[in-house]
Tab-separated table of C-alpha atoms in Angstrom:
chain	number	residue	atom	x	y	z
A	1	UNK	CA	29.101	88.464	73.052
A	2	UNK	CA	30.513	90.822	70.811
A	3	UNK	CA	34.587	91.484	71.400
A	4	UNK	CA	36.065	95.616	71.007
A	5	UNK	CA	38.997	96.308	69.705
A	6	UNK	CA	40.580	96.676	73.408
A	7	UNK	CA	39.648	92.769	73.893
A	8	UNK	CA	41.627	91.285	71.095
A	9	UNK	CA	44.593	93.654	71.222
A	10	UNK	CA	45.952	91.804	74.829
A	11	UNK	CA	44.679	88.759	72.798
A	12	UNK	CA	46.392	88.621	70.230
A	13	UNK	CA	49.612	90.110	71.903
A	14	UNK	CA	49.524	86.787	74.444
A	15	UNK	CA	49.196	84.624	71.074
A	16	UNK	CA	52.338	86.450	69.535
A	17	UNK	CA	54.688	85.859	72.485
A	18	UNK	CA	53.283	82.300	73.152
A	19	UNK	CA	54.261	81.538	69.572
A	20	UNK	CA	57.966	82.984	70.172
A	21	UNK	CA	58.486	81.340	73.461
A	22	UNK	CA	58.472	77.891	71.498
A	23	UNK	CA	60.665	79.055	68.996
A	24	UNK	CA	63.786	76.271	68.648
A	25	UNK	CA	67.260	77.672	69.000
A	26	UNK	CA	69.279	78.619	65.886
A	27	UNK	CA	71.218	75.789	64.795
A	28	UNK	CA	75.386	76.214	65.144
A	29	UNK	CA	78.146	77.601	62.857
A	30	UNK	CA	79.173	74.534	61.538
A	31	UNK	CA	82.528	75.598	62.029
A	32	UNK	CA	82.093	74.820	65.693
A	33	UNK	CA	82.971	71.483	66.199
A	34	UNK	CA	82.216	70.124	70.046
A	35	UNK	CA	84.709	67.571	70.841
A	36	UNK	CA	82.787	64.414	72.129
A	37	UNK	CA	82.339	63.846	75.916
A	38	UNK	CA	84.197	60.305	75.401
A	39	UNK	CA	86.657	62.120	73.943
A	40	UNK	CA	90.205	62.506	76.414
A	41	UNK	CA	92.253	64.647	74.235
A	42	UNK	CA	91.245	66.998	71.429
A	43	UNK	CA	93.514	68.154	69.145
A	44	UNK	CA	93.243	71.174	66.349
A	45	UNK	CA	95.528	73.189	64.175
A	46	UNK	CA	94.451	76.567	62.351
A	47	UNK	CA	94.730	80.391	63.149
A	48	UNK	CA	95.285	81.993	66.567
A	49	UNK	CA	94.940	84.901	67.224
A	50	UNK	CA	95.133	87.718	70.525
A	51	UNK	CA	92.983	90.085	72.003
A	52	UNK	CA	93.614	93.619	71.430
A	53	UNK	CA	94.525	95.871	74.725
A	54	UNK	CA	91.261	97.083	74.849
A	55	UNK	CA	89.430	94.013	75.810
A	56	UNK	CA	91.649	93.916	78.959
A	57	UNK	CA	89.287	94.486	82.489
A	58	UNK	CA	85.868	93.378	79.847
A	59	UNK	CA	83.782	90.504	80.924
A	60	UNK	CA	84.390	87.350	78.891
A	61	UNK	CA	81.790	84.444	78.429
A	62	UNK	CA	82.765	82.756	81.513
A	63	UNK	CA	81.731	86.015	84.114
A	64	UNK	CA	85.714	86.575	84.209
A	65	UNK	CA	87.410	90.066	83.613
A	66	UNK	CA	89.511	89.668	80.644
A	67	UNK	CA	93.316	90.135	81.809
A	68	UNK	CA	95.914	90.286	79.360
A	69	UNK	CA	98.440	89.145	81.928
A	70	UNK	CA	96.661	85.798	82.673
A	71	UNK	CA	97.390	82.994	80.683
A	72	UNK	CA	94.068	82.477	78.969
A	73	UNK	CA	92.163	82.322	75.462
A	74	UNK	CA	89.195	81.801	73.841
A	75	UNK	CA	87.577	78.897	72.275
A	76	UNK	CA	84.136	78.569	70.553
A	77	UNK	CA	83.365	75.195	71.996
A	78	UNK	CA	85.404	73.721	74.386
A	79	UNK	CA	84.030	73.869	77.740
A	80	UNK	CA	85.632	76.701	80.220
A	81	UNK	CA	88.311	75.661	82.358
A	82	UNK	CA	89.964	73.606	79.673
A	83	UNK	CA	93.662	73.656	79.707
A	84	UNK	CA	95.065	73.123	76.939
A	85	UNK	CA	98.847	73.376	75.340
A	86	UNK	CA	98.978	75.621	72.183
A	87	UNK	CA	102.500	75.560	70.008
A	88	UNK	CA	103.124	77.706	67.696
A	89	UNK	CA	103.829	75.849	64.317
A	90	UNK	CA	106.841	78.256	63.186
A	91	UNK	CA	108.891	77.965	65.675
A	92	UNK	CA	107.339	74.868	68.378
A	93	UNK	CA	107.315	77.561	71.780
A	94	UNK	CA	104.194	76.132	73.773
A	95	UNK	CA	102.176	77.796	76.319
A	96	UNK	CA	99.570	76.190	78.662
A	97	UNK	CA	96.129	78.003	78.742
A	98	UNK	CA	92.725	78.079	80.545
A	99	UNK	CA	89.971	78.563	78.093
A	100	UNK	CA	87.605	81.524	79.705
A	101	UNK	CA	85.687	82.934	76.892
A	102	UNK	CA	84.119	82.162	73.513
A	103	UNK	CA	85.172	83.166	70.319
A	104	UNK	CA	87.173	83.918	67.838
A	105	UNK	CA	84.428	84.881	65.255
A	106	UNK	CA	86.739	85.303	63.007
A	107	UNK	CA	86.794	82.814	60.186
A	108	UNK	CA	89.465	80.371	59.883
A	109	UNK	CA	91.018	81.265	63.061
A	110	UNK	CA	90.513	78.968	66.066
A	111	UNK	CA	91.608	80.381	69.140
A	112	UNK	CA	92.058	83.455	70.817
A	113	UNK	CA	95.081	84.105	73.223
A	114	UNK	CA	95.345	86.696	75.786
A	115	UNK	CA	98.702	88.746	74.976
A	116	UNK	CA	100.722	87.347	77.491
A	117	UNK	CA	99.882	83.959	75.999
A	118	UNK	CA	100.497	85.231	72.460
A	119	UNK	CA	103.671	86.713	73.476
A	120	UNK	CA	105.267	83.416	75.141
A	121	UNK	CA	104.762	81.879	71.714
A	122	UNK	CA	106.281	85.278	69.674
A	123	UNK	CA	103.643	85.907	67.804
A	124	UNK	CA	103.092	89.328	68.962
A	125	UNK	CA	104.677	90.937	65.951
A	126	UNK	CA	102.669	89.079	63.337
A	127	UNK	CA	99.455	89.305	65.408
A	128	UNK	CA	98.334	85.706	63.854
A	129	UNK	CA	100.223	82.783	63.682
A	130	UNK	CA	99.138	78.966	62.714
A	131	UNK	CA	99.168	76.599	66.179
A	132	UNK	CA	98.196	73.170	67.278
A	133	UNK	CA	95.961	72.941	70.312
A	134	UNK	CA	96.050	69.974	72.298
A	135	UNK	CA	93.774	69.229	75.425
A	136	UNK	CA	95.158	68.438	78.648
A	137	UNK	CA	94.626	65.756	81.429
């Protein structure tokens, strides 16, 4: 039986989108380090950073509205709901956040404060600062 071009067209669409359904997923950054399940306490010092008044009221990673009032930050891979202490290495003030959304995507930075946060530790002024972040029972 001889095929017309209207036969192989729905063909060889089904093939093409077969073929990308199987596709694996693009490997990580491999900046983004996963702390191990095992692990209790996960500690990290680099960059933070805090969200710019614009992202206040936007949906984060987590479903959440973004509020800048709210004592919460971003983190590219630890899981939401994660408290965690962050200090601020010039001058030791510590605040207490819930991680809510992913990012920053920024590189060398490693967290992402909401400007209450980012004000508690005074680093409103020189919008990045170098912290510790420490997990929290």
């Amino acid at each position: 039986m001889r095929l017309g071009t209207w036969h192989i067209v729905p063909l060889l669409l089904a093939l093409f989108t077969a073929g990308c359904a199987e596709r694996a997923p693009a490997p990580s950054s491999p900046e983004v380090r996963t702390p191990p399940a095992s692990q209790s306490r996960f500690s990290q010092q680099g960059k933070a950073s805090f969200y710019a008044r614009m992202h206040h009221g936007q949906r984060t990673a987590s479903g959440e509205l973004h509020d800048q009032n709210a004592m919460v930050a971003a983190h590219r891979s630890l899981p939401f709901g994660t408290h965690i202490r962050v200090t601020n290495l010039r001058n030791n003030k510590q605040v207490t956040v819930r991680i809510n959304d992913r990012g920053p995507f920024v590189r060398g930075r490693i967290i992402d404060l909401s400007r209450a946060a980012a004000e508690r530790i005074g680093m409103i002024d020189q919008g990045v600062a170098r912290v510790r972040i420490e997990t929290l029972e």
